[in-house]
Amino acid sequence: MSNELISSLHHIVVTPEFILLLAGIIVLIVDAFDGDRRPWLAPCLSLIAFLLAALLMIGFPESHGRIFFQAYTHDTLADIMNVLFLASGVMTVLSGWNYISRWAGESGTFYGLVVLAVMGMMLMVSASELLTLFVAVETTTIALYILSGYFKREKWSAEAGIKFVILGTVFSVILLFGMVLVYGATGTTVFTEMVSGAAKSPFPGSQIVFFGGMILILAGLIFKITAVPFHFWAPDAYTGAPTPVTAFLSVASKASGFGVLIRLFYGSFNEVPGLQSFLIVLLVALAGATMIVGNLMAIPQKNIKRLLAYSSIAQAGYMMIGLSAFSEIGMSSILFYLAQYVFATFGIFVVCIIVYNHDQSDDLTAYEGLSKRSPFVALVLLVCLLSLAGIPPLAGFIGKVYLFTAGLDKGHYLLVTIGILTSVVSVYYYLLILKRAYIEKGHRQDVLTVPHAERLALWIAMAGVILLGLLPGLVVDRVQMTGEFILGLIK
Amino acid sequence: MENYLLSAIVLIPIIAAILIMLMPEKEVLGPRVMATSAALLTVALSVVAYVLYDPSNARNYEVNIPWIEGLGMQYHVAADGVSVAMLLLTSITIFTGCLISWEIKERHKEFFALLLILVAGVFGVFIAFDLFLFLVFYELAVLPMYLLIGIWGTGRREYSAMKLTLYLMLGSALLILPIFGLYVQAHAATGVWSMDYDFLSSNFRLDEHWQSIFFPMVFIGFGTIGGLWPVHTWSPDGHASAPSAVSMLHAGVLMKLGGYGIIRIGLQFMPDGAQDWAFFFACLTVVNIVYGSLSAMRQTDMKYIIAYSSVSHLGLVTLGICTLSVAGINGAVYQMFAHGIMTALLFALVGVVYGRLHTRDIREMGGLAKIIPFTATAFVFAGMTGLGLPGLSGFVSEVLVLTGAFSAGVIGMPSPLLKYVALICLTGVVFTAIYVLRAMQKMFFGEPTEALITSKYYITLRDTDIREKLALGVLMAVIVLAGAYPAWLVNLINSGLAHGVFPVLGLSGF
């Protein structure tokens, strides 16, 4: 037993996670002792930790494997997801650099929590066993709870935090209950063994209990990706949270939900016809509803964070087209979409942060005349919004048609039609923002100053969106490998 | 070397746009000169493309480089006769458009940069032989229009810009499903992911059921940008609000993407669907032609008159396509070229008059021929082209398209009833004569109106300067060239179609 444990401890596989865990704790400690004198130390340390972890992952591609008695899988899916989480960690740190210290006073804890949340997400997508998954989900969510209510003296931030905590807990319980049912029905917690476990079970009706448990787990994860019908928390939580956290929630948290969905559902039910076809119908219906609700509700919004919250609900709907395809191309299309989504979303939120730092307003009216006040900031906003709307040659266009291809490939013509039509709706409300930025003349004429950290973040975002649009092959080749690998695991 | 010709035509405007954006804010002359010379360079290259064009070759200047290998998308550009004709049209329009908008003062850097990006997209569409690349360029051409009208427009510009963008986006949304449906079904049949135009057209044929579902989507999708009734309503508002150069490019070139796309994608990949639907859409185009010209008769704003006349004239393009005959399709492409140049000339002239008088209402003018004779001559010239005077380009396309319509049914396609449709369309020619002559008469002849004489701009009114004369002269020369000796253009277009859609439709070229 102990020999097996030691031999399965390929420590190198979890080194990136370890680095982040250590870094998170160090940042918290350092900040407690030295935070007032050296406020730049915490963000710098967390950036270094992210970069180190990314370097290790890219530098040791052979570190793939399933360890800890099948509980933890490191494969290309985990690699790509982890890079996404680290990238959004870096972007969160950069975008929070001035915002957090300015509006929250002390800031070190913020960075420590971001690092720990990123670590939790990395654990989530690598977890290939229910208990590990639950622990990982909780690690992440608790850090996110604190982050959303980070401006504890502000009413709105506290409200967002509390809403998120209460609803999040309810859905954690649902998730846990689903896991219990699945374990009861199958006698195993390992993803890849559950199907055969349910088939072998001596008790009558265990197949039904297994289905039920999976549906509850799905509900818990749908909460995380903010899809209909469990999307209602997102607009409030997104609006109330500090803007860097909003961006982090709408990118990394959503990506982690999709990562788990891919590993759990693609990796375990590829060969259960009954459950799979039921899930496809369910996911298709939810995807359609999510796109419609998200896009239509975004139109009347006056607050940019609330608008982006609804738009991010809609984006989740698009990605669910890929999820409901249950195919190689479906999975790779989600991964590609997430990769470009990181850049576009952070680009927009960094613009929001810059505008808020100047005008203390998240209203759409604050964006009037933005192209005069800072052509560069307005350009990034333009590029990122158009990418989200799916306008070529930006990355969002390829992401969307990739997802649509996956849907059409499975014959989901109606769903893809909804996707295409709601994209046109999204063009409308994105243009409403751009209209303010480019066409209307605002009351404020003062030039927007862009500090170095934000400027760097804007450049990264814009370069990512354009580069992935012109040379999508860079990522497409990788995500296609992943698709073959994950599905190959089952076959 | 020759093969990079087409890529150069697309890249030159993009590079020029970037260079313009990098110029200092105070720079006044730089952006204009840069934009105009880039446009002139594309004219030169398009002429080179015409001169070196080999009619026996289906794909001239072909470049095919893998782009997204995993998804079977490539940078595949080439030109056939139709592409070359459209390249000539586009480059001439952008060159004259840059000359005409020389005087833009507010945010002129962004104006010229956006104009060039738009035109790069248009060039790209005409040379793309990969469906994905086609879509990328297509949408690239559509979106800058929003800002161009929204920022530099007049009147209800924000409303018009939004309406235009949403209509065009909805139109391109209709294209996504057929194009990607084709892509996915070709993969299911051949096992290869490919968006390559030539691969798809030679290795795969959609079954009839799907063809007759996809064809109307393609037709309406492209018809939206091509001014098809009843999805044309964005166009009069859009043209009326847009600055002159943008109207020129828009009516002159952008709306031609519609007819081009229907031929390139609709007829090529859904020939059976085209047979099923041709008569239905021919009936819609009658509404286009007759309703467009009747609406133009009622307008008093010069831009609305020209915009509705565009709706009417573009009906001839879609009618020509719907005849599914050699003469009809040739005539449709010829009309795309002829109408493009003519409408560019008209919008340029409106820009000239509006820039001087600050009104576009024809009731407030009169007797202008005495004061600005060159402008008046050019206007009459353009008007005569519009009403189809023999010897000018409008006549040739009318003859070709109507011949096509009358010959339809004779060779079994698509319905003998098309003749009667064509007869109704002929009434449109009469109405065109009415609104053209009416507008001329009110603007340039008779006595100046009270409103005109009391206008503070009346005293300083002067005729076109050398720059404007150059732009107008180039356009008029092309009209004469295409009208008096149409063979060069018809042969060019026919050679392209003979390698493309004619074999698919079971026709053989002239």
CSV table of C-alpha atoms in Angstrom, one decimal, chain A residues 276-485:
chain,number,residue,atom,x,y,z
A,276,GLN,CA,-26.0,10.4,-23.4
A,277,SER,CA,-29.0,11.1,-25.6
A,278,PHE,CA,-31.0,12.4,-22.6
A,279,LEU,CA,-28.1,14.7,-21.7
A,280,ILE,CA,-27.9,15.9,-25.3
A,281,VAL,CA,-31.5,16.9,-25.4
A,282,LEU,CA,-31.2,18.6,-22.0
A,283,LEU,CA,-28.0,20.4,-22.9
A,284,VAL,CA,-29.4,21.5,-26.3
A,285,ALA,CA,-32.5,23.0,-24.6
A,286,LEU,CA,-30.4,24.7,-22.0
A,287,ALA,CA,-27.9,26.1,-24.5
A,288,GLY,CA,-30.7,27.6,-26.6
A,289,ALA,CA,-32.4,29.1,-23.5
A,290,THR,CA,-29.1,30.5,-22.2
A,291,MET,CA,-28.2,32.2,-25.5
A,292,ILE,CA,-31.7,33.7,-25.8
A,293,VAL,CA,-31.9,34.9,-22.2
A,294,GLY,CA,-28.4,36.2,-22.0
A,295,ASN,CA,-28.5,38.2,-25.2
A,296,LEU,CA,-32.0,39.6,-24.8
A,297,MET,CA,-31.5,40.6,-21.2
A,298,ALA,CA,-28.2,42.4,-22.0
A,299,ILE,CA,-30.0,44.9,-24.3
A,300,PRO,CA,-31.7,47.2,-21.8
A,301,GLN,CA,-28.8,47.3,-19.3
A,302,LYS,CA,-27.4,50.7,-18.3
A,303,ASN,CA,-24.5,49.5,-16.2
A,304,ILE,CA,-21.6,48.0,-18.2
A,305,LYS,CA,-20.8,45.3,-15.6
A,306,ARG,CA,-24.4,44.2,-15.6
A,307,LEU,CA,-24.4,44.2,-19.4
A,308,LEU,CA,-21.3,42.2,-19.5
A,309,ALA,CA,-22.7,39.8,-16.9
A,310,TYR,CA,-25.6,39.0,-19.2
A,311,SER,CA,-23.3,38.8,-22.2
A,312,SER,CA,-21.1,36.3,-20.4
A,313,ILE,CA,-24.3,34.2,-19.7
A,314,ALA,CA,-24.8,34.3,-23.4
A,315,GLN,CA,-21.2,33.3,-24.1
A,316,ALA,CA,-21.8,30.3,-21.8
A,317,GLY,CA,-24.7,29.4,-24.0
A,318,TYR,CA,-22.5,29.4,-27.1
A,319,MET,CA,-20.0,27.1,-25.5
A,320,MET,CA,-22.8,24.8,-24.5
A,321,ILE,CA,-23.4,24.2,-28.3
A,322,GLY,CA,-20.0,22.5,-28.3
A,323,LEU,CA,-20.8,20.7,-25.0
A,324,SER,CA,-24.0,19.3,-26.4
A,325,ALA,CA,-22.3,17.9,-29.5
A,326,PHE,CA,-20.5,15.3,-27.4
A,327,SER,CA,-17.8,14.9,-30.0
A,328,GLU,CA,-14.1,15.6,-30.5
A,329,ILE,CA,-14.7,18.7,-32.5
A,330,GLY,CA,-17.3,19.8,-29.9
A,331,MET,CA,-14.7,19.6,-27.1
A,332,SER,CA,-11.9,21.3,-29.0
A,333,SER,CA,-14.2,24.1,-30.0
A,334,ILE,CA,-15.0,24.8,-26.4
A,335,LEU,CA,-11.4,24.9,-25.6
A,336,PHE,CA,-10.6,27.2,-28.4
A,337,TYR,CA,-13.5,29.5,-27.5
A,338,LEU,CA,-12.3,29.7,-23.9
A,339,ALA,CA,-8.8,30.5,-25.1
A,340,GLN,CA,-10.0,33.6,-27.0
A,341,TYR,CA,-12.6,34.5,-24.4
A,342,VAL,CA,-9.9,35.1,-21.8
A,343,PHE,CA,-8.4,37.8,-23.9
A,344,ALA,CA,-11.5,39.5,-25.1
A,345,THR,CA,-13.2,39.6,-21.7
A,346,PHE,CA,-10.2,40.8,-19.8
A,347,GLY,CA,-9.6,43.4,-22.4
A,348,ILE,CA,-13.1,44.9,-21.8
A,349,PHE,CA,-12.9,44.7,-18.1
A,350,VAL,CA,-9.5,46.4,-17.9
A,351,VAL,CA,-11.1,49.2,-19.9
A,352,CYS,CA,-13.9,49.3,-17.3
A,353,ILE,CA,-11.3,49.5,-14.6
A,354,ILE,CA,-9.5,52.4,-16.3
A,355,VAL,CA,-12.7,54.3,-16.7
A,356,TYR,CA,-13.9,53.6,-13.2
A,357,ASN,CA,-10.5,54.7,-11.8
A,358,HIS,CA,-11.1,58.1,-13.5
A,359,ASP,CA,-14.8,58.6,-13.2
A,360,GLN,CA,-16.0,56.3,-10.4
A,361,SER,CA,-18.7,55.1,-12.6
A,362,ASP,CA,-19.7,51.9,-14.3
A,363,ASP,CA,-22.6,53.5,-16.2
A,364,LEU,CA,-22.6,53.3,-19.9
A,365,THR,CA,-22.7,57.1,-20.0
A,366,ALA,CA,-19.2,57.2,-18.7
A,367,TYR,CA,-18.0,55.8,-22.0
A,368,GLU,CA,-19.2,58.7,-24.1
A,369,GLY,CA,-16.4,60.2,-26.0
A,370,LEU,CA,-13.9,57.6,-25.0
A,371,SER,CA,-12.2,57.6,-28.4
A,372,LYS,CA,-11.3,61.2,-27.8
A,373,ARG,CA,-10.2,60.7,-24.2
A,374,SER,CA,-7.9,57.8,-25.1
A,375,PRO,CA,-7.8,56.4,-28.6
A,376,PHE,CA,-5.8,53.4,-27.5
A,377,VAL,CA,-8.3,52.4,-24.7
A,378,ALA,CA,-11.2,52.8,-27.1
A,379,LEU,CA,-9.4,50.7,-29.8
A,380,VAL,CA,-9.0,47.9,-27.3
A,381,LEU,CA,-12.6,48.1,-26.3
A,382,LEU,CA,-13.6,48.1,-30.0
A,383,VAL,CA,-11.4,45.1,-30.8
A,384,CYS,CA,-12.5,43.1,-27.8
A,385,LEU,CA,-16.2,43.8,-28.1
A,386,LEU,CA,-16.2,43.0,-31.8
A,387,SER,CA,-14.4,39.8,-31.1
A,388,LEU,CA,-17.1,38.8,-28.5
A,389,ALA,CA,-19.7,39.7,-31.1
A,390,GLY,CA,-18.0,37.4,-33.5
A,391,ILE,CA,-16.7,39.7,-36.2
A,392,PRO,CA,-13.8,38.5,-38.3
A,393,PRO,CA,-10.9,38.6,-38.5
A,394,LEU,CA,-10.9,38.5,-34.7
A,395,ALA,CA,-10.7,35.4,-32.7
A,396,GLY,CA,-14.3,35.4,-31.6
A,397,PHE,CA,-15.5,34.8,-35.1
A,398,ILE,CA,-13.4,31.6,-35.5
A,399,GLY,CA,-14.4,30.5,-32.0
A,400,LYS,CA,-18.1,30.9,-32.8
A,401,VAL,CA,-18.0,29.2,-36.2
A,402,TYR,CA,-16.0,26.4,-34.6
A,403,LEU,CA,-18.7,25.9,-32.1
A,404,PHE,CA,-21.4,26.1,-34.8
A,405,THR,CA,-19.5,23.6,-36.9
A,406,ALA,CA,-19.6,21.2,-33.9
A,407,GLY,CA,-23.3,21.7,-33.5
A,408,LEU,CA,-24.1,21.3,-37.3
A,409,ASP,CA,-21.9,18.2,-37.4
A,410,LYS,CA,-24.3,16.5,-34.9
A,411,GLY,CA,-27.3,17.8,-36.8
A,412,HIS,CA,-28.3,20.5,-34.3
A,413,TYR,CA,-29.5,22.8,-37.0
A,414,LEU,CA,-32.1,24.6,-34.8
A,415,LEU,CA,-29.7,25.2,-32.0
A,416,VAL,CA,-27.1,26.7,-34.3
A,417,THR,CA,-29.7,28.9,-35.9
A,418,ILE,CA,-30.6,30.2,-32.5
A,419,GLY,CA,-26.9,30.8,-31.9
A,420,ILE,CA,-26.5,32.7,-35.2
A,421,LEU,CA,-29.5,34.9,-34.7
A,422,THR,CA,-28.7,35.7,-31.1
A,423,SER,CA,-25.2,36.7,-32.3
A,424,VAL,CA,-26.8,39.4,-34.4
A,425,VAL,CA,-28.7,40.5,-31.2
A,426,SER,CA,-25.3,40.7,-29.5
A,427,VAL,CA,-23.9,42.9,-32.2
A,428,TYR,CA,-26.7,45.4,-31.4
A,429,TYR,CA,-25.8,45.8,-27.7
A,430,TYR,CA,-22.1,45.7,-28.3
A,431,LEU,CA,-22.5,48.5,-30.9
A,432,LEU,CA,-24.5,50.5,-28.4
A,433,ILE,CA,-21.4,50.6,-26.2
A,434,LEU,CA,-19.2,51.4,-29.2
A,435,LYS,CA,-21.6,54.1,-30.3
A,436,ARG,CA,-21.0,55.9,-27.0
A,437,ALA,CA,-17.3,55.4,-27.2
A,438,TYR,CA,-16.9,56.5,-30.9
A,439,ILE,CA,-19.8,58.5,-32.1
A,440,GLU,CA,-21.2,60.4,-29.1
A,441,LYS,CA,-19.4,63.4,-27.7
A,442,GLY,CA,-19.1,63.0,-23.9
A,443,HIS,CA,-19.2,65.7,-21.2
A,444,ARG,CA,-15.8,64.8,-20.0
A,445,GLN,CA,-12.9,65.8,-22.1
A,446,ASP,CA,-10.0,65.0,-19.8
A,447,VAL,CA,-7.4,62.5,-21.1
A,448,LEU,CA,-7.5,59.0,-19.6
A,449,THR,CA,-4.1,58.1,-18.1
A,450,VAL,CA,-3.3,54.4,-18.4
A,451,PRO,CA,-0.9,53.1,-15.8
A,452,HIS,CA,1.8,50.5,-16.8
A,453,ALA,CA,0.0,47.4,-15.4
A,454,GLU,CA,-3.2,48.2,-17.1
A,455,ARG,CA,-1.4,49.2,-20.3
A,456,LEU,CA,0.4,45.8,-20.3
A,457,ALA,CA,-2.9,44.0,-19.7
A,458,LEU,CA,-4.6,45.9,-22.6
A,459,TRP,CA,-1.7,45.0,-25.0
A,460,ILE,CA,-1.9,41.4,-24.0
A,461,ALA,CA,-5.6,41.3,-24.5
A,462,MET,CA,-5.6,43.0,-27.9
A,463,ALA,CA,-2.6,41.0,-29.2
A,464,GLY,CA,-4.3,37.8,-28.1
A,465,VAL,CA,-7.6,38.6,-29.8
A,466,ILE,CA,-6.0,39.6,-33.0
A,467,LEU,CA,-3.3,36.9,-33.0
A,468,LEU,CA,-5.8,34.1,-32.4
A,469,GLY,CA,-8.0,35.6,-35.1
A,470,LEU,CA,-5.3,35.6,-37.7
A,471,LEU,CA,-3.4,32.5,-36.7
A,472,PRO,CA,-5.9,30.3,-34.9
A,473,GLY,CA,-3.9,27.3,-36.0
A,474,LEU,CA,-1.6,27.9,-33.0
A,475,VAL,CA,-4.4,26.8,-30.6
A,476,VAL,CA,-6.6,24.7,-32.9
A,477,ASP,CA,-3.9,22.1,-33.4
A,478,ARG,CA,-3.4,21.7,-29.7
A,479,VAL,CA,-7.1,21.5,-28.7
A,480,GLN,CA,-7.7,19.0,-31.5
A,481,MET,CA,-5.0,16.7,-29.9
A,482,THR,CA,-6.9,17.0,-26.6
A,483,GLY,CA,-10.2,16.0,-28.2
A,484,GLU,CA,-8.6,12.8,-29.6
A,485,PHE,CA,-6.9,12.1,-26.3
